GROMACS .gro file of C-alpha atoms in nm:
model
   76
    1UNK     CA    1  17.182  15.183   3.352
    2UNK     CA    2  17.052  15.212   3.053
    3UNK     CA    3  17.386  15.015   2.882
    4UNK     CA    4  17.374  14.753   3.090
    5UNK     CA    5  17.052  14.695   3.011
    6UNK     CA    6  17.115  14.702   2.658
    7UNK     CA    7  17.442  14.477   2.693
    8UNK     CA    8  17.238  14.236   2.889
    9UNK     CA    9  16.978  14.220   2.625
   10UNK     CA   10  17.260  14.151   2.395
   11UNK     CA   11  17.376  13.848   2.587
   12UNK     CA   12  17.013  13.687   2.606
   13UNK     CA   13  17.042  13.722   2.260
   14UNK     CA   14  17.347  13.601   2.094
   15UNK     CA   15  17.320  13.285   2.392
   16UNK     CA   16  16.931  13.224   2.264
   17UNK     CA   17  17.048  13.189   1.879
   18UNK     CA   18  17.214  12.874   1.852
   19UNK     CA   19  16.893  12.742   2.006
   20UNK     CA   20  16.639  12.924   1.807
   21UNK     CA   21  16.896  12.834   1.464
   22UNK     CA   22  16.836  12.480   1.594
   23UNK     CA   23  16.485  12.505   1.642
   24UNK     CA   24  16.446  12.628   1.303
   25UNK     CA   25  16.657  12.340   1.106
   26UNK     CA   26  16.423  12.106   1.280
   27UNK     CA   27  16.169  12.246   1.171
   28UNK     CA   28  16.257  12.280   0.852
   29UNK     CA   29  16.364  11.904   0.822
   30UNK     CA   30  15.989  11.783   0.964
   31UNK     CA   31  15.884  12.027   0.658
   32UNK     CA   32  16.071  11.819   0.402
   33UNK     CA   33  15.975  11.502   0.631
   34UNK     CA   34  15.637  11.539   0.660
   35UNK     CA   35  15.516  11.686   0.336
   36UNK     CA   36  15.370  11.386   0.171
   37UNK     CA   37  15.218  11.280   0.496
   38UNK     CA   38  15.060  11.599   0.544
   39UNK     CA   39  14.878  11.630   0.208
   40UNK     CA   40  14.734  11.248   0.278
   41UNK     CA   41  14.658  11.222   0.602
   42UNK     CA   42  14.620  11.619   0.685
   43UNK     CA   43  14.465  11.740   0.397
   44UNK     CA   44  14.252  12.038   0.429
   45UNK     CA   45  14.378  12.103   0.785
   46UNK     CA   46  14.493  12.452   0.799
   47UNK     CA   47  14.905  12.539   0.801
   48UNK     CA   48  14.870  12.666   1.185
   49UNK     CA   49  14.687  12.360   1.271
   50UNK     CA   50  14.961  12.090   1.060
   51UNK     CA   51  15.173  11.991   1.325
   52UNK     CA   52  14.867  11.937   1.607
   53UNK     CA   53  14.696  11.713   1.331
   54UNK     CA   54  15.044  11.537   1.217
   55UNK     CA   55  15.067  11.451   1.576
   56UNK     CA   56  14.723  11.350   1.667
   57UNK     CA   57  14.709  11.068   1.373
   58UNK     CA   58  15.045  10.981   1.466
   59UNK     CA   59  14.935  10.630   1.367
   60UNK     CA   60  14.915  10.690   1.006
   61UNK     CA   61  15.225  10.880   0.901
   62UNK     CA   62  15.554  10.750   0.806
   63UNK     CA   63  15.791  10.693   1.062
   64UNK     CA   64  16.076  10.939   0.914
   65UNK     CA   65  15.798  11.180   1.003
   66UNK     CA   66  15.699  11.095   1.323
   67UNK     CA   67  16.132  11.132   1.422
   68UNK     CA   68  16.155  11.485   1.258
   69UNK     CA   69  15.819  11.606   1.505
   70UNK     CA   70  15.987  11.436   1.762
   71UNK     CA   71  16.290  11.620   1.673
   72UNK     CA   72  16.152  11.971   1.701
   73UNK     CA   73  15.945  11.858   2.009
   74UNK     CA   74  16.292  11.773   2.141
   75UNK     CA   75  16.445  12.138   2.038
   76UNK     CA   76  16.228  12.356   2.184
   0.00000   0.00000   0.00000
């Protein structure tokens, strides 16, 4: 029992990594994107709070950043 819990677990896994590699490159490219944007428009907003504020004054950031937020939206 215990082994085919452990192979299952496996599985879930090495099928969730592509995703979660994904999800990380976008992220990583709305980083690069965004940075600029975020020190203007964002300033003083804390890290864990970045992306909600990027997206809430969605109006005022470039549009290179608005596609990478879209992007990891899109990769989740």
């Amino acid at each position: 029992m215990k082994t085919i819990f452990a192979l299952a677990l496996a599985v879930t896994a090495f099928a969730a990594a592509p995703a979660f590699a994904q999800s990380q490159a976008a992220i990583q490219a709305a980083q690069k994107a965004c940075r600029a944007d975020a020190m203007s428009v964002c300033a003083g907003t804390p890290r864990s709070g970045m992306m909600a504020c990027l997206l809430e004054k969605k109006d005022q950031i470039s549009q290179a950043c608005v596609d990478a937020l879209a992007a990891v939206e899109a990769s989740k």
